[in-house]
Tab-separated table of C-alpha atoms in Angstrom:
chain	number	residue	atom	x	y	z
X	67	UNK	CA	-9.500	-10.960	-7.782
X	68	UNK	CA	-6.940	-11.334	-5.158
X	69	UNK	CA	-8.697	-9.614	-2.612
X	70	UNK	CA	-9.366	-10.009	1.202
X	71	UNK	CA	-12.001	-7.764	2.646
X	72	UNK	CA	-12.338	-7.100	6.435
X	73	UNK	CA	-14.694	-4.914	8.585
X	74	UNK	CA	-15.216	-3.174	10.207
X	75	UNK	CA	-11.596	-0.755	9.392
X	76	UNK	CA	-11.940	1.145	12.779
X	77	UNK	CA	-13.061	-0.356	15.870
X	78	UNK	CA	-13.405	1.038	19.544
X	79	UNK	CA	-14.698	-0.911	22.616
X	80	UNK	CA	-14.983	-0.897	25.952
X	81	UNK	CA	-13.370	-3.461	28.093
X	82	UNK	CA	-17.193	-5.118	29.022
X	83	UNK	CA	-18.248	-5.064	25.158
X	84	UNK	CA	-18.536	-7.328	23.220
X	85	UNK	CA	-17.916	-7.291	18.904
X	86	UNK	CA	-16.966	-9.160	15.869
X	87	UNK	CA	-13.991	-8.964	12.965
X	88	UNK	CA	-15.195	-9.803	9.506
X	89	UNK	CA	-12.735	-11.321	6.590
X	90	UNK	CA	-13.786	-12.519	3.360
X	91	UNK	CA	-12.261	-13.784	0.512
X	92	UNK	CA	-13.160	-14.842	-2.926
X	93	UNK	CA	-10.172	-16.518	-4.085
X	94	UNK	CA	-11.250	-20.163	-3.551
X	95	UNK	CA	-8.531	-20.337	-0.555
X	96	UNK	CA	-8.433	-22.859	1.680
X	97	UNK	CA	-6.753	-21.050	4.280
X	98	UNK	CA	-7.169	-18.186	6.734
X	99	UNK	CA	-5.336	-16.512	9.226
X	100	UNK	CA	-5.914	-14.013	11.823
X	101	UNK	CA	-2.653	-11.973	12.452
X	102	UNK	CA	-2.245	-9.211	15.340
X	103	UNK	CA	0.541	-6.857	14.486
X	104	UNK	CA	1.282	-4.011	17.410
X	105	UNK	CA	2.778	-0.218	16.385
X	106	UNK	CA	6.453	-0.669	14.704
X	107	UNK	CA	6.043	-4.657	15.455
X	108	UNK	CA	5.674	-7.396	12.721
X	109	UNK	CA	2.216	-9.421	12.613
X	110	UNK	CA	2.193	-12.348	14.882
X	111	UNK	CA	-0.109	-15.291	13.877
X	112	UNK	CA	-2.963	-16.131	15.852
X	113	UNK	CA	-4.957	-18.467	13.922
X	114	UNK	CA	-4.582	-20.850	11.419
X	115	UNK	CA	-7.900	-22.439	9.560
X	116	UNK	CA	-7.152	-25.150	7.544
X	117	UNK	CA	-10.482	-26.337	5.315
X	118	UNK	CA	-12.815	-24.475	8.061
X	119	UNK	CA	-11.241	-26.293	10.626
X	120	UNK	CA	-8.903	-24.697	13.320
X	121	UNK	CA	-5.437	-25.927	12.898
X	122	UNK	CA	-3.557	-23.275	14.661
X	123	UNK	CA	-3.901	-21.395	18.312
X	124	UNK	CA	-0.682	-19.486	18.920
X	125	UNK	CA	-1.932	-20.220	22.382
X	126	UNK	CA	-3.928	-16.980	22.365
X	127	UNK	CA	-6.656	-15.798	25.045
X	128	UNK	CA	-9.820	-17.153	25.172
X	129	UNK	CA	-11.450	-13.448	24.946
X	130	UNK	CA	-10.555	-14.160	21.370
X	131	UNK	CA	-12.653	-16.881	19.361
X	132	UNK	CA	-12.315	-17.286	15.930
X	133	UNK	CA	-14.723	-18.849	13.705
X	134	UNK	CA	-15.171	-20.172	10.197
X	135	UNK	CA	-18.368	-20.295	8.675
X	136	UNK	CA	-18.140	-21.203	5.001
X	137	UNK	CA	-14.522	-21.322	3.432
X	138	UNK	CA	-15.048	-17.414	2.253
X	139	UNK	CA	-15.236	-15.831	5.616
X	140	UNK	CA	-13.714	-15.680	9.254
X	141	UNK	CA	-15.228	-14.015	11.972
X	142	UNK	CA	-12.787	-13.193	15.263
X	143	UNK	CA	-15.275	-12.801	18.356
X	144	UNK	CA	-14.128	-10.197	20.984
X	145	UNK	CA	-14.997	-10.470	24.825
X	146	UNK	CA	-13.699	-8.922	27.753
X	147	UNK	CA	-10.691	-7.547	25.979
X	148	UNK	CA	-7.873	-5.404	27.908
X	149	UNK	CA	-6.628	-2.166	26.926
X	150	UNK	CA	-3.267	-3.833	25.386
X	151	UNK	CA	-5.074	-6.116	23.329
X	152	UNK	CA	-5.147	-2.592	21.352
X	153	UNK	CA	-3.580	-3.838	17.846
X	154	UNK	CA	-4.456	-3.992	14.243
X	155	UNK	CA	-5.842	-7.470	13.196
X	156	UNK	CA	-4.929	-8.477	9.997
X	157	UNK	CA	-6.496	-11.163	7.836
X	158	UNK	CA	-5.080	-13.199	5.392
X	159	UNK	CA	-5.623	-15.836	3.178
X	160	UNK	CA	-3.765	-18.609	0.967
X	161	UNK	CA	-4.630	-21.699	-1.291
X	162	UNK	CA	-3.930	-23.913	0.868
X	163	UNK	CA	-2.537	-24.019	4.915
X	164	UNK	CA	2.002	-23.290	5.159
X	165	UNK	CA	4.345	-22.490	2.407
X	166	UNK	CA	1.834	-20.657	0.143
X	167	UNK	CA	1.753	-16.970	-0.598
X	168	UNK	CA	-0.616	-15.217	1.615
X	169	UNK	CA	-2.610	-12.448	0.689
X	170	UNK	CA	-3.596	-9.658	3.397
X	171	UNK	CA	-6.861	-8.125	4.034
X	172	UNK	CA	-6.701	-4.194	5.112
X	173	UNK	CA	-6.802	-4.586	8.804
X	174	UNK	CA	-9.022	-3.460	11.517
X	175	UNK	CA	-7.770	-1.375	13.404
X	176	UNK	CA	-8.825	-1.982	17.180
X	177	UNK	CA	-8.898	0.239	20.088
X	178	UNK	CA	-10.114	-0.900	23.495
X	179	UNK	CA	-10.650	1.826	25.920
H	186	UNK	CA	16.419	-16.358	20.445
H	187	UNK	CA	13.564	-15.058	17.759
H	188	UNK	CA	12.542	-17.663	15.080
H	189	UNK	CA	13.075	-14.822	11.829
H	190	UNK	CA	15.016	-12.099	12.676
H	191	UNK	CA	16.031	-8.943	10.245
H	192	UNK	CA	18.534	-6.042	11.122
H	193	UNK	CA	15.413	-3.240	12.270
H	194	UNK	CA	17.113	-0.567	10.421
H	195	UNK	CA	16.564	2.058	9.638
H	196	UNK	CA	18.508	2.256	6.231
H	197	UNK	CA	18.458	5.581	5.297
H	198	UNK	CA	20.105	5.656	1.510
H	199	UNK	CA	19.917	8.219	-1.731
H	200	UNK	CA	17.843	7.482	-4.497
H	201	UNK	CA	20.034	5.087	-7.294
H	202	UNK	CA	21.631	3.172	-4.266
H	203	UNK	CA	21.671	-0.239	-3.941
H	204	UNK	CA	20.876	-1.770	-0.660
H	205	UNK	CA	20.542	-5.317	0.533
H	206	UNK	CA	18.771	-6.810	3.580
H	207	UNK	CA	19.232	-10.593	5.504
H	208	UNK	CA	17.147	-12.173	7.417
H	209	UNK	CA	18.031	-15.241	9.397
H	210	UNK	CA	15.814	-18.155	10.440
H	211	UNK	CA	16.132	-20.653	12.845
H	212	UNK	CA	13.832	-23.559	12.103
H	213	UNK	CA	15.399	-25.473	9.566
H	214	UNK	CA	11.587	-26.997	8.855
H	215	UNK	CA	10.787	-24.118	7.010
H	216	UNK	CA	10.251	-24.956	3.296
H	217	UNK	CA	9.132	-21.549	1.764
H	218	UNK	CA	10.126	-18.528	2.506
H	219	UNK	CA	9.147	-14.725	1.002
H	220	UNK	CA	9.333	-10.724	1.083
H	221	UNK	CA	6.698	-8.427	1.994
H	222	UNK	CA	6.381	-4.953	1.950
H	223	UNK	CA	4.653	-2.870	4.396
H	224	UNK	CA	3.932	1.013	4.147
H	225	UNK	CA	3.042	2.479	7.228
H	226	UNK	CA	-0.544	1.597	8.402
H	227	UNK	CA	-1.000	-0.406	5.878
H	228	UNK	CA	-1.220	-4.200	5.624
H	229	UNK	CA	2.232	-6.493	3.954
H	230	UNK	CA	1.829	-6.742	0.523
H	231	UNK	CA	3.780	-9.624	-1.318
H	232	UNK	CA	6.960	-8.634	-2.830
H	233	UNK	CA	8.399	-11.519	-4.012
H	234	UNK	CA	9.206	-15.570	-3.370
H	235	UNK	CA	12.630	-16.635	-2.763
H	236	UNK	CA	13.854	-19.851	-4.512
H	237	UNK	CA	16.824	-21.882	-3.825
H	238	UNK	CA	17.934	-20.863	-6.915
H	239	UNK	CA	17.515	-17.300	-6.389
H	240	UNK	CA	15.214	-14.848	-8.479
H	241	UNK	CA	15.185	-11.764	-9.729
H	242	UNK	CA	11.968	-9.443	-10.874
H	243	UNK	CA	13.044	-5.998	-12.290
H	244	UNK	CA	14.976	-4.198	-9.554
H	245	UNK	CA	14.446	-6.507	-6.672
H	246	UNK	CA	16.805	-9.914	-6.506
H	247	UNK	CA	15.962	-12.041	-3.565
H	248	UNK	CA	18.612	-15.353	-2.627
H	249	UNK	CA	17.752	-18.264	-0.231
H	250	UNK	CA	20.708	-19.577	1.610
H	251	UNK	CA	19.616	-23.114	3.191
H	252	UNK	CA	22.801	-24.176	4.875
H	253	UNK	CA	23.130	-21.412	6.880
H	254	UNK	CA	19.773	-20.269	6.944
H	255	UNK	CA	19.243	-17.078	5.717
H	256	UNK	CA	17.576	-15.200	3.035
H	257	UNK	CA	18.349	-12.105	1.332
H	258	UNK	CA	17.176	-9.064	-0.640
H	259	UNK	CA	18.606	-6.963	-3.065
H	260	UNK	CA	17.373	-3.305	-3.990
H	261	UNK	CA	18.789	-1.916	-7.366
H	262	UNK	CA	18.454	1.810	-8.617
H	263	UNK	CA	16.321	2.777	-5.244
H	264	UNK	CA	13.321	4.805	-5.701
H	265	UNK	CA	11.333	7.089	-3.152
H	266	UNK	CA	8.668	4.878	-3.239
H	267	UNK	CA	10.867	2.082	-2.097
H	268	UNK	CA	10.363	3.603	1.514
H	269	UNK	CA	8.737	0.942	3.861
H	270	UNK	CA	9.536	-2.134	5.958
H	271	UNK	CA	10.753	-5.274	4.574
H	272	UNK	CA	9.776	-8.571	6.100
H	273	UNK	CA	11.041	-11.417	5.709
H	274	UNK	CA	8.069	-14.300	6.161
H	275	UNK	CA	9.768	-18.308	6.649
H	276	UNK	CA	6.476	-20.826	5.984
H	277	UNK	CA	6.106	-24.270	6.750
H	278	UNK	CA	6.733	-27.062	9.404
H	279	UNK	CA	3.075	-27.827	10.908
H	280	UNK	CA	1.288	-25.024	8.689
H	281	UNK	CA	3.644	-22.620	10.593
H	282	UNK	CA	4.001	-19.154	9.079
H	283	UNK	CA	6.677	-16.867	11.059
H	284	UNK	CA	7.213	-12.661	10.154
H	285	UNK	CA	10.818	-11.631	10.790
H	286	UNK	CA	11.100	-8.724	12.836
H	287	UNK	CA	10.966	-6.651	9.943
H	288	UNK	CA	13.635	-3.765	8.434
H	289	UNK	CA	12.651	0.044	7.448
H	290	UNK	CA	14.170	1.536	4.479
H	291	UNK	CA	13.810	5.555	4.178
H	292	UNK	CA	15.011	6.610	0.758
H	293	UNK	CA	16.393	9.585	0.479
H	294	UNK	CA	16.084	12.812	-2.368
């Protein structure tokens, strides 16, 4: 099973809401990443979690708070988001944190109106 | 001056062509370095590795070129459903994982 599950696929939100990005995986990685890739752009990382710990912040806004759980899943907690943080957020997972083969979950696709 | 960075296309070629990509990185800390695909709205699949040594798997040959940093792709016998973007990933160096800017391929009848 190399898959990577996120939810929900479609999200829209007003600028005062407040919601949550799901990933899970079943692989046994040790690794996940939150990725936000814009229209015609290629996915720029956002987080790295290295053994449930955070070991990367592309220096990213703090309306955007990742958390790790268990090893299986990663939540991304929205607040106060802007109209261009309009994107689809990709998840992906590896074995282990840099230089391993990542696997991507389908995406959410966000929408902030 | 961007860390991975791929011709954006498009390459527009006929089906049987053979077409090959580069991509060009700039932190020489990066230790592994691979292909994705991506169809439109749809999230990069794994294509392939690249080894020093090069590798090949059926139509696709991929070469890694460490003194002058870059990395390449080869498409053999093109096929309609060769049509996406290729991007070129370059992994490593403080868990750093970096997506070139990624190159569209439209094959042609």
């Amino acid at each position: 099973d190399t898959e990577v599950t996120q939810t929900p696929k479609h999200l829209v939100m007003g600028m005062t809401n407040k919601k949550s990005l799901k990933c899970e995986q079943h692989m046994g990685h040790r690794a996940m990443y939150w990725y936000k890739q814009k229209a015609k752009k290629p996915p720029e990382l956002m987080f790295v979690y290295s053994y449930e710990k955070l070991s990367i912040n592309e220096s990213v806004p703090s309306r955007f708070s990742p958390e790790c759980p268990n090893s299986s899943l990663l939540n991304l907690h929205l607040h106060a988001l802007q109209p261009e943080d309009s994107a689809l957020y990709l998840c992906a997972s590896s074995q282990v944190a840099g230089g391993e083969t990542q696997y991507f979950g389908p995406g959410t696709r966000l929408t902030v109106l | 001056r961007k860390e991975v960075e791929q011709d954006p296309g498009p390459f527009n070629v006929p089906e049987g062509a053979t077409v090959a990509f580069n991509c060009t990185y700039s932190n020489s800390a990066s230790q592994s370095f691979f292909w994705y695909r991506q169809d439109c709205r749809k999230e990069p699949k794994l294509l392939m590795s690249v080894y020093s040594s090069g590798n090949e798997d059926g139509r696709f040959t991929a070469q890694l070129n460490r003194a002058s940093q870059y990395i390449s792709l080869l498409i053999r016998d093109s096929k309609l459903s060769d049509s996406a973007t290729y991007l070129c990933v370059a992994s490593g160096g403080y868990q750093k994982v970096t997506f070139g800017t990624g190159t569209k391929l439209q094959v042609i009848p």
